[in-house]
């Protein structure tokens, strides 16, 4: 019912976006998208609260297959994730969209993109799923290419994004169609029922295709190369939606096929997911460390977080394969909680980055600075997002990292040798990324928001309009609420995990503390937050009581007796990350270029010296560039087929027709 | 002694052997590396003595005593003299970044434990549980051999490799006899003495023990 | 929360705050005596704090609320850790939320805010200190978490009270390979996190050698007093962590007042011994070069990893 409201609102909004004149277009489209998000969240909460799935089937909407909506608690969790982010982003868009972004195509596609994000997890049959998935890909492609007239890089980014999305779609298509063909019917319920009958090879082929296809959408290494290209060039509110809700759908797809539809498999499935997750986490955070562009940093950080989610999912699959269903349920619950928390704080970070971009016109961290005074609210919310993603109390990242860690530790003491070997490595990887992400986000916050402005753009930045602040504030409040009271979601989460398989009681309900079933550790985020608050009050009170001066006098920096302080003396983002980059030299392989131009008169004199250091994405350079080069070479060689003669083309068609007739006989 | 104490002490000695191998990858000072080798030899001797004491086998205890004499006293003394004579206290950078080498050692430990899983499961006993540690020492020492550039450090790596193999032999309980161990030990002593002569020649000819200099001999 | 429970919390926080400067003073005095100097009296750090408290509060002109807020965050996070960690008794009212991962995260909160406060004034020293500090923290953090993993195996839980109780019941488990390796790794990580030798020299102000001191260079007056107090509390709490996880004798397991008193005295005595040992170690150790610090931390990481593997295979 509520989903119907959602869909209807989206259609209205889309029409409005295309039809209305510029002034009202943005407001109406964004408000209808907000309605889409709210209705979806309501529907999801209803399903999570009661546990009863919503099943709707319309035979005649699309010929041949019809539309099936089957919203069980597992899908509802992802609908909730998408709904929450859509609400915040659409409110933000009211203030953000202007000039190119207020164009008809962008405003028309935006509600449609939002509605596909909330409806994909509700799809109940293969054709509905694929239809919605492709719609999502198309609308997001239009949105990514929104500013293509302003910047050249947008076109290249859109091409990469389009190609990789379509490639992923083809693989997903194969996977789901193979599953449907083997089960005899295309509805998910039928596939679920018929999955025990699949031969092991067939199930494995479906799984591998699904991993690659959905992994492309989720952004795991080595299919992540579109993320750092598309996110910086897309409009910020679209990047926020993509990075929070769309990558969650990649995770949804993997869990749907691997755990829900196919019902779990042999141990190597879980190991593959675990390895992909671990590699993505490390790779992502190392490249975020050396990134200068704020949005590229956030994009690589998304790869890292998705890697951590995959570690959780892989552990759950491994545990199912060794018949520890209860603990597998807890692992899956930890992964799902991470999905929600990641969507909230990553959405907030991208929206804040958009606000900074709009105010200063640049994304380069080495040109920002001092924003905490010029853009106080944006900077404060950016810091909230940064503290959340560093997994620090009292925000939500801490809770999900704690849960993931507890599950890995508990699984590591299992008797099975596979777990005994894999879990220490997984914990080592998770711990290393946790430490590195702290360094990355101190760099982002410290060089971006604090100290003196490094360019005149940053010096003259102006705070963003109210709708943007409200949108960001909503997500910031979400970070705090989810961080303080995670156990409020526990019954919903338990139902979601139960719907994905055969488990129950992943989390025990509670208000103040968070308990995981079967694990004897407890954390109380509210307690920690209250403790910190009480501690702060005690400290400030004691300082006043023991005679510390109240008034602060502002004076020049001391700086070891130096007289002047300019922005050129500050540490930049590159210099901040340099010691850590040096440690990981062998992994990152930075490229140093030194160009020396000699004076015309004599080689002994130097005119200019140009030094450039950059880190290239290893997967991009070593895997994709050769492939693109190969395809290009083949394309060049195949040009001989096109010689412009109409007769030859007709001849090709005729021969093809004959061949088909002969074969299909 | 009780089985529990035996298991704990054996685990401790095996742990010391692996840690010594990792530390030898880290330290740059040549005399420190030789001392770490001596400590590893002591841990190996402890393993042999423990196995002998628990199973009441005198030959194992005798082998342990011989290890102490050879690997803790004699060979490190010869190596320290080489260090003093070549007057070369530190070595240059290895082929791979040191931090990467150390993380590589961790990965090799996992590989060793994974690869010997079948062996351990075949005949569970406290010795079998400590067996993967010997393999790990072998792998880490071999890795160190491959990435180091100094002749002396390579010999130390070779000796650690032999320590690892000896540990595996003692723990596998193949009844390693005194004469076999004596023969191997004398071969080692010979190798070390050859090193002493070679290093003196290298020092006079090249002024250092860096192996890169050896490639100049082809000119 | 009973009255006796409240007494436990108050005693723990009191020891953490009161003894932290005394621990620093003990370190300085022992070092001085070993180096042949007379050295300051043990209570000197308290006198320094009192002096700083009375000074004028000066803040650099370009800083934001982060700079003023960071010392408060540092001290309050240390206070929370002191309240939930079992210092004198495992039966404190907050015991069941005394999770090792939560404690490591609380320490990280302090580190992060201090690094941000180092970047805030915009000086090159502050940026340098923050950059170096985050490098060390990023590499020490995995060691801490892996050591937590290894130690948590003892009690099948990462709750500190449970681990201490399990160690009290099975004292010989402390001497196993897994435990000793975890101890070595934890000690190296603790030295890195508390900015002591051989990672950082707490008494230097040379650009080449500063990490922690570079970040707090712009602090003066009561703010500097808070930062110094927080540094002392951090050292005390890490020391207590090591002492109580591996040598928990004397800790109270109930909330009876005599037991609390014994627990407090045992803790102070153990910390004093640890302080003397640390001072002796510092006299005989040189600070290692900044670019060699990651190698030391990598060694501690591998040792912690070995501890975890040993737990899985030898334990």
mmCIF file of C-alpha atoms in Angstrom, chain A residues 96-370:
data_model
loop_
_atom_site.group_PDB
_atom_site.id
_atom_site.type_symbol
_atom_site.label_atom_id
_atom_site.label_comp_id
_atom_site.label_asym_id
_atom_site.label_seq_id
_atom_site.Cartn_x
_atom_site.Cartn_y
_atom_site.Cartn_z
ATOM 1 C CA UNK A 96 21.475 22.316 -4.110
ATOM 2 C CA UNK A 97 20.015 22.100 -7.613
ATOM 3 C CA UNK A 98 20.571 25.165 -9.702
ATOM 4 C CA UNK A 99 21.728 26.000 -13.227
ATOM 5 C CA UNK A 100 22.564 22.768 -15.034
ATOM 6 C CA UNK A 101 21.194 20.622 -12.283
ATOM 7 C CA UNK A 102 17.747 22.167 -12.523
ATOM 8 C CA UNK A 103 17.361 20.998 -16.105
ATOM 9 C CA UNK A 104 14.386 18.920 -17.182
ATOM 10 C CA UNK A 105 16.191 15.642 -17.631
ATOM 11 C CA UNK A 106 17.857 15.763 -14.236
ATOM 12 C CA UNK A 107 14.747 16.773 -12.349
ATOM 13 C CA UNK A 108 12.639 14.301 -14.248
ATOM 14 C CA UNK A 109 14.954 11.368 -13.692
ATOM 15 C CA UNK A 110 15.655 12.037 -10.037
ATOM 16 C CA UNK A 111 12.322 10.818 -8.616
ATOM 17 C CA UNK A 112 12.502 7.772 -10.885
ATOM 18 C CA UNK A 113 15.991 6.915 -9.648
ATOM 19 C CA UNK A 114 14.836 7.256 -6.061
ATOM 20 C CA UNK A 115 11.845 5.010 -6.572
ATOM 21 C CA UNK A 116 13.910 2.297 -8.250
ATOM 22 C CA UNK A 117 16.277 2.364 -5.266
ATOM 23 C CA UNK A 118 13.411 1.663 -2.897
ATOM 24 C CA UNK A 119 11.636 -0.847 -5.099
ATOM 25 C CA UNK A 120 14.501 -3.148 -6.154
ATOM 26 C CA UNK A 121 14.621 -4.919 -2.767
ATOM 27 C CA UNK A 122 10.873 -5.402 -3.000
ATOM 28 C CA UNK A 123 10.986 -7.256 -6.309
ATOM 29 C CA UNK A 124 9.614 -10.759 -6.110
ATOM 30 C CA UNK A 125 10.413 -12.216 -9.488
ATOM 31 C CA UNK A 126 13.341 -12.246 -11.857
ATOM 32 C CA UNK A 127 11.733 -10.067 -14.504
ATOM 33 C CA UNK A 128 10.574 -7.413 -12.018
ATOM 34 C CA UNK A 129 14.021 -7.367 -10.457
ATOM 35 C CA UNK A 130 15.808 -7.020 -13.773
ATOM 36 C CA UNK A 131 13.395 -4.372 -14.995
ATOM 37 C CA UNK A 132 13.867 -2.259 -11.897
ATOM 38 C CA UNK A 133 17.634 -2.840 -11.904
ATOM 39 C CA UNK A 134 17.988 -1.677 -15.486
ATOM 40 C CA UNK A 135 15.737 1.316 -14.805
ATOM 41 C CA UNK A 136 17.981 2.202 -11.894
ATOM 42 C CA UNK A 137 21.049 1.946 -14.097
ATOM 43 C CA UNK A 138 19.538 4.133 -16.833
ATOM 44 C CA UNK A 139 18.274 6.863 -14.564
ATOM 45 C CA UNK A 140 21.508 6.986 -12.628
ATOM 46 C CA UNK A 141 23.475 7.240 -15.872
ATOM 47 C CA UNK A 142 21.452 10.265 -16.938
ATOM 48 C CA UNK A 143 21.985 11.803 -13.528
ATOM 49 C CA UNK A 144 25.742 11.117 -13.518
ATOM 50 C CA UNK A 145 26.063 12.821 -16.888
ATOM 51 C CA UNK A 146 24.070 15.839 -15.724
ATOM 52 C CA UNK A 147 26.864 18.363 -15.995
ATOM 53 C CA UNK A 148 28.417 17.009 -19.168
ATOM 54 C CA UNK A 149 28.235 20.351 -20.895
ATOM 55 C CA UNK A 150 30.274 22.036 -18.189
ATOM 56 C CA UNK A 151 33.178 19.612 -17.853
ATOM 57 C CA UNK A 152 34.863 17.158 -20.170
ATOM 58 C CA UNK A 153 35.686 14.714 -17.393
ATOM 59 C CA UNK A 154 31.970 14.096 -16.847
ATOM 60 C CA UNK A 155 31.634 12.498 -20.257
ATOM 61 C CA UNK A 156 34.458 10.066 -19.700
ATOM 62 C CA UNK A 157 33.130 9.222 -16.242
ATOM 63 C CA UNK A 158 29.653 8.607 -17.616
ATOM 64 C CA UNK A 159 31.032 6.277 -20.288
ATOM 65 C CA UNK A 160 32.984 4.215 -17.745
ATOM 66 C CA UNK A 161 29.999 4.082 -15.427
ATOM 67 C CA UNK A 162 27.612 3.127 -18.213
ATOM 68 C CA UNK A 163 29.804 0.355 -19.569
ATOM 69 C CA UNK A 164 30.523 -1.208 -16.206
ATOM 70 C CA UNK A 165 26.922 -1.025 -15.094
ATOM 71 C CA UNK A 166 25.750 -2.687 -18.261
ATOM 72 C CA UNK A 167 28.406 -5.374 -18.018
ATOM 73 C CA UNK A 168 27.278 -6.062 -14.459
ATOM 74 C CA UNK A 169 23.684 -6.142 -15.585
ATOM 75 C CA UNK A 170 24.429 -8.733 -18.251
ATOM 76 C CA UNK A 171 26.066 -10.994 -15.671
ATOM 77 C CA UNK A 172 23.183 -10.564 -13.245
ATOM 78 C CA UNK A 173 20.790 -11.326 -16.079
ATOM 79 C CA UNK A 174 22.607 -14.553 -16.860
ATOM 80 C CA UNK A 175 22.743 -15.550 -13.232
ATOM 81 C CA UNK A 176 19.084 -14.969 -12.491
ATOM 82 C CA UNK A 177 17.840 -16.418 -15.746
ATOM 83 C CA UNK A 178 19.923 -19.525 -15.235
ATOM 84 C CA UNK A 179 18.468 -19.887 -11.765
ATOM 85 C CA UNK A 180 14.943 -19.316 -13.022
ATOM 86 C CA UNK A 181 15.401 -21.783 -15.866
ATOM 87 C CA UNK A 182 16.701 -24.430 -13.494
ATOM 88 C CA UNK A 183 13.852 -23.903 -11.052
ATOM 89 C CA UNK A 184 11.227 -23.854 -13.726
ATOM 90 C CA UNK A 185 9.607 -20.582 -12.728
ATOM 91 C CA UNK A 186 10.768 -17.043 -12.430
ATOM 92 C CA UNK A 187 9.348 -15.991 -9.085
ATOM 93 C CA UNK A 188 11.828 -15.821 -6.223
ATOM 94 C CA UNK A 189 9.693 -18.071 -4.064
ATOM 95 C CA UNK A 190 9.840 -20.790 -6.703
ATOM 96 C CA UNK A 191 13.610 -20.427 -7.080
ATOM 97 C CA UNK A 192 14.030 -20.646 -3.330
ATOM 98 C CA UNK A 193 11.968 -23.823 -3.235
ATOM 99 C CA UNK A 194 13.712 -25.396 -6.191
ATOM 100 C CA UNK A 195 17.246 -24.518 -5.145
ATOM 101 C CA UNK A 196 17.996 -27.826 -3.449
ATOM 102 C CA UNK A 197 17.481 -29.475 -6.762
ATOM 103 C CA UNK A 198 20.255 -27.500 -8.449
ATOM 104 C CA UNK A 199 23.403 -29.396 -9.213
ATOM 105 C CA UNK A 200 26.469 -28.118 -7.407
ATOM 106 C CA UNK A 201 28.084 -26.814 -10.614
ATOM 107 C CA UNK A 202 24.988 -24.959 -11.662
ATOM 108 C CA UNK A 203 24.567 -23.337 -8.265
ATOM 109 C CA UNK A 204 28.229 -22.351 -8.294
ATOM 110 C CA UNK A 205 27.975 -20.822 -11.764
ATOM 111 C CA UNK A 206 24.949 -18.799 -10.716
ATOM 112 C CA UNK A 207 26.775 -17.678 -7.585
ATOM 113 C CA UNK A 208 29.953 -16.657 -9.390
ATOM 114 C CA UNK A 209 28.037 -14.704 -12.024
ATOM 115 C CA UNK A 210 26.026 -13.017 -9.283
ATOM 116 C CA UNK A 211 29.141 -12.105 -7.318
ATOM 117 C CA UNK A 212 30.786 -10.483 -10.313
ATOM 118 C CA UNK A 213 27.613 -8.743 -11.458
ATOM 119 C CA UNK A 214 26.516 -7.467 -8.068
ATOM 120 C CA UNK A 215 30.091 -6.860 -7.032
ATOM 121 C CA UNK A 216 30.387 -4.388 -9.879
ATOM 122 C CA UNK A 217 27.447 -2.473 -8.470
ATOM 123 C CA UNK A 218 28.752 -2.712 -4.928
ATOM 124 C CA UNK A 219 32.217 -1.554 -5.868
ATOM 125 C CA UNK A 220 34.461 -4.365 -4.653
ATOM 126 C CA UNK A 221 37.953 -4.730 -6.023
ATOM 127 C CA UNK A 222 38.615 -5.468 -8.903
ATOM 128 C CA UNK A 223 35.307 -4.142 -10.205
ATOM 129 C CA UNK A 224 35.495 -0.842 -8.412
ATOM 130 C CA UNK A 225 37.129 1.323 -11.074
ATOM 131 C CA UNK A 226 33.949 3.202 -11.910
ATOM 132 C CA UNK A 227 33.524 4.467 -8.336
ATOM 133 C CA UNK A 228 36.423 6.940 -8.185
ATOM 134 C CA UNK A 229 35.612 8.134 -11.690
ATOM 135 C CA UNK A 230 31.851 8.525 -11.477
ATOM 136 C CA UNK A 231 31.435 9.881 -7.942
ATOM 137 C CA UNK A 232 33.501 13.050 -8.278
ATOM 138 C CA UNK A 233 31.823 14.015 -11.547
ATOM 139 C CA UNK A 234 28.250 13.265 -10.581
ATOM 140 C CA UNK A 235 26.250 15.948 -8.769
ATOM 141 C CA UNK A 236 26.769 15.604 -5.052
ATOM 142 C CA UNK A 237 23.286 14.575 -4.089
ATOM 143 C CA UNK A 238 23.351 11.870 -6.743
ATOM 144 C CA UNK A 239 26.771 10.707 -5.486
ATOM 145 C CA UNK A 240 25.304 10.493 -2.004
ATOM 146 C CA UNK A 241 22.436 8.356 -3.186
ATOM 147 C CA UNK A 242 24.696 6.164 -5.273
ATOM 148 C CA UNK A 243 27.293 5.656 -2.609
ATOM 149 C CA UNK A 244 24.886 4.878 0.163
ATOM 150 C CA UNK A 245 21.792 3.271 -1.305
ATOM 151 C CA UNK A 246 23.013 1.898 -4.606
ATOM 152 C CA UNK A 247 26.050 0.048 -3.309
ATOM 153 C CA UNK A 248 23.804 -1.423 -0.608
ATOM 154 C CA UNK A 249 21.790 -2.929 -3.427
ATOM 155 C CA UNK A 250 24.959 -4.614 -4.639
ATOM 156 C CA UNK A 251 25.289 -6.179 -1.203
ATOM 157 C CA UNK A 252 21.588 -7.037 -1.275
ATOM 158 C CA UNK A 253 22.085 -8.875 -4.548
ATOM 159 C CA UNK A 254 24.979 -10.962 -3.268
ATOM 160 C CA UNK A 255 23.140 -11.961 -0.093
ATOM 161 C CA UNK A 256 19.936 -12.547 -2.049
ATOM 162 C CA UNK A 257 21.535 -15.000 -4.436
ATOM 163 C CA UNK A 258 24.082 -16.575 -2.158
ATOM 164 C CA UNK A 259 22.162 -16.902 1.069
ATOM 165 C CA UNK A 260 18.478 -16.473 0.331
ATOM 166 C CA UNK A 261 17.772 -17.982 -3.076
ATOM 167 C CA UNK A 262 20.461 -20.630 -3.251
ATOM 168 C CA UNK A 263 20.311 -21.351 0.444
ATOM 169 C CA UNK A 264 24.023 -21.269 1.158
ATOM 170 C CA UNK A 265 26.692 -23.366 -0.458
ATOM 171 C CA UNK A 266 30.101 -24.947 -0.023
ATOM 172 C CA UNK A 267 32.831 -23.270 2.015
ATOM 173 C CA UNK A 268 34.637 -21.756 -0.920
ATOM 174 C CA UNK A 269 31.723 -19.391 -1.565
ATOM 175 C CA UNK A 270 32.176 -17.807 1.825
ATOM 176 C CA UNK A 271 35.951 -17.746 1.357
ATOM 177 C CA UNK A 272 35.647 -15.982 -2.014
ATOM 178 C CA UNK A 273 33.388 -13.314 -0.533
ATOM 179 C CA UNK A 274 35.708 -12.964 2.463
ATOM 180 C CA UNK A 275 38.798 -12.577 0.283
ATOM 181 C CA UNK A 276 37.088 -10.056 -2.003
ATOM 182 C CA UNK A 277 35.998 -8.125 1.069
ATOM 183 C CA UNK A 278 39.412 -8.115 2.676
ATOM 184 C CA UNK A 279 41.220 -7.039 -0.488
ATOM 185 C CA UNK A 280 38.660 -4.284 -1.180
ATOM 186 C CA UNK A 281 38.929 -2.979 2.358
ATOM 187 C CA UNK A 282 42.713 -2.660 2.277
ATOM 188 C CA UNK A 283 42.910 -1.411 -1.293
ATOM 189 C CA UNK A 284 40.163 1.136 -0.746
ATOM 190 C CA UNK A 285 41.573 2.636 2.390
ATOM 191 C CA UNK A 286 45.117 2.856 1.001
ATOM 192 C CA UNK A 287 43.934 4.760 -2.037
ATOM 193 C CA UNK A 288 41.733 6.979 0.102
ATOM 194 C CA UNK A 289 44.865 7.763 2.101
ATOM 195 C CA UNK A 290 46.685 9.245 -0.881
ATOM 196 C CA UNK A 291 43.685 10.916 -2.513
ATOM 197 C CA UNK A 292 43.684 14.697 -2.834
ATOM 198 C CA UNK A 293 40.217 15.131 -4.235
ATOM 199 C CA UNK A 294 37.663 14.964 -1.443
ATOM 200 C CA UNK A 295 35.105 13.015 -3.429
ATOM 201 C CA UNK A 296 37.674 10.511 -4.726
ATOM 202 C CA UNK A 297 38.674 9.966 -1.085
ATOM 203 C CA UNK A 298 35.057 9.316 -0.150
ATOM 204 C CA UNK A 299 34.582 7.012 -3.143
ATOM 205 C CA UNK A 300 37.561 4.855 -2.167
ATOM 206 C CA UNK A 301 36.313 4.899 1.391
ATOM 207 C CA UNK A 302 33.049 3.426 0.095
ATOM 208 C CA UNK A 303 35.057 0.593 -1.463
ATOM 209 C CA UNK A 304 36.659 0.035 1.924
ATOM 210 C CA UNK A 305 33.350 -0.045 3.792
ATOM 211 C CA UNK A 306 31.772 -2.373 1.257
ATOM 212 C CA UNK A 307 34.823 -4.582 1.716
ATOM 213 C CA UNK A 308 34.131 -4.724 5.445
ATOM 214 C CA UNK A 309 30.477 -5.563 4.780
ATOM 215 C CA UNK A 310 31.590 -8.356 2.472
ATOM 216 C CA UNK A 311 33.865 -9.665 5.228
ATOM 217 C CA UNK A 312 30.787 -9.931 7.436
ATOM 218 C CA UNK A 313 28.732 -11.599 4.710
ATOM 219 C CA UNK A 314 31.562 -14.004 3.868
ATOM 220 C CA UNK A 315 31.899 -14.961 7.515
ATOM 221 C CA UNK A 316 28.162 -15.610 7.672
ATOM 222 C CA UNK A 317 28.362 -17.864 4.615
ATOM 223 C CA UNK A 318 31.386 -19.723 6.003
ATOM 224 C CA UNK A 319 29.616 -20.257 9.301
ATOM 225 C CA UNK A 320 26.537 -21.597 7.520
ATOM 226 C CA UNK A 321 28.761 -23.998 5.594
ATOM 227 C CA UNK A 322 30.174 -25.388 8.856
ATOM 228 C CA UNK A 323 26.664 -25.639 10.310
ATOM 229 C CA UNK A 324 26.857 -22.868 12.884
ATOM 230 C CA UNK A 325 23.550 -21.267 11.946
ATOM 231 C CA UNK A 326 23.107 -19.198 15.082
ATOM 232 C CA UNK A 327 26.473 -17.503 14.783
ATOM 233 C CA UNK A 328 25.975 -17.118 11.028
ATOM 234 C CA UNK A 329 22.805 -15.205 11.776
ATOM 235 C CA UNK A 330 24.693 -12.869 14.090
ATOM 236 C CA UNK A 331 27.366 -12.334 11.412
ATOM 237 C CA UNK A 332 24.732 -11.471 8.829
ATOM 238 C CA UNK A 333 23.052 -9.145 11.321
ATOM 239 C CA UNK A 334 26.346 -7.359 11.897
ATOM 240 C CA UNK A 335 26.773 -6.959 8.120
ATOM 241 C CA UNK A 336 23.236 -5.603 7.680
ATOM 242 C CA UNK A 337 23.664 -3.173 10.553
ATOM 243 C CA UNK A 338 26.872 -2.007 8.895
ATOM 244 C CA UNK A 339 24.951 -1.468 5.638
ATOM 245 C CA UNK A 340 22.480 0.827 7.365
ATOM 246 C CA UNK A 341 25.102 2.742 9.288
ATOM 247 C CA UNK A 342 27.314 3.109 6.237
ATOM 248 C CA UNK A 343 24.437 4.475 4.183
ATOM 249 C CA UNK A 344 23.720 7.098 6.821
ATOM 250 C CA UNK A 345 27.239 8.350 7.449
ATOM 251 C CA UNK A 346 28.443 8.035 3.874
ATOM 252 C CA UNK A 347 25.387 9.904 2.644
ATOM 253 C CA UNK A 348 26.109 12.624 5.168
ATOM 254 C CA UNK A 349 29.748 12.848 4.086
ATOM 255 C CA UNK A 350 28.890 13.155 0.412
ATOM 256 C CA UNK A 351 26.229 15.773 1.078
ATOM 257 C CA UNK A 352 28.705 17.751 3.143
ATOM 258 C CA UNK A 353 31.273 17.433 0.352
ATOM 259 C CA UNK A 354 28.645 18.776 -2.017
ATOM 260 C CA UNK A 355 28.005 21.690 0.279
ATOM 261 C CA UNK A 356 31.723 22.443 0.396
ATOM 262 C CA UNK A 357 31.973 22.134 -3.389
ATOM 263 C CA UNK A 358 29.095 24.516 -3.880
ATOM 264 C CA UNK A 359 30.523 27.057 -1.460
ATOM 265 C CA UNK A 360 34.132 27.003 -2.625
ATOM 266 C CA UNK A 361 33.979 25.607 -6.161
ATOM 267 C CA UNK A 362 36.769 23.123 -5.508
ATOM 268 C CA UNK A 363 37.091 19.563 -4.236
ATOM 269 C CA UNK A 364 40.840 19.686 -3.820
ATOM 270 C CA UNK A 365 41.794 19.272 -0.167
ATOM 271 C CA UNK A 366 45.037 21.123 -0.783
ATOM 272 C CA UNK A 367 43.009 24.239 -1.632
ATOM 273 C CA UNK A 368 40.490 24.111 1.197
ATOM 274 C CA UNK A 369 40.865 24.952 4.868
ATOM 275 C CA UNK A 370 39.392 27.258 7.440
#
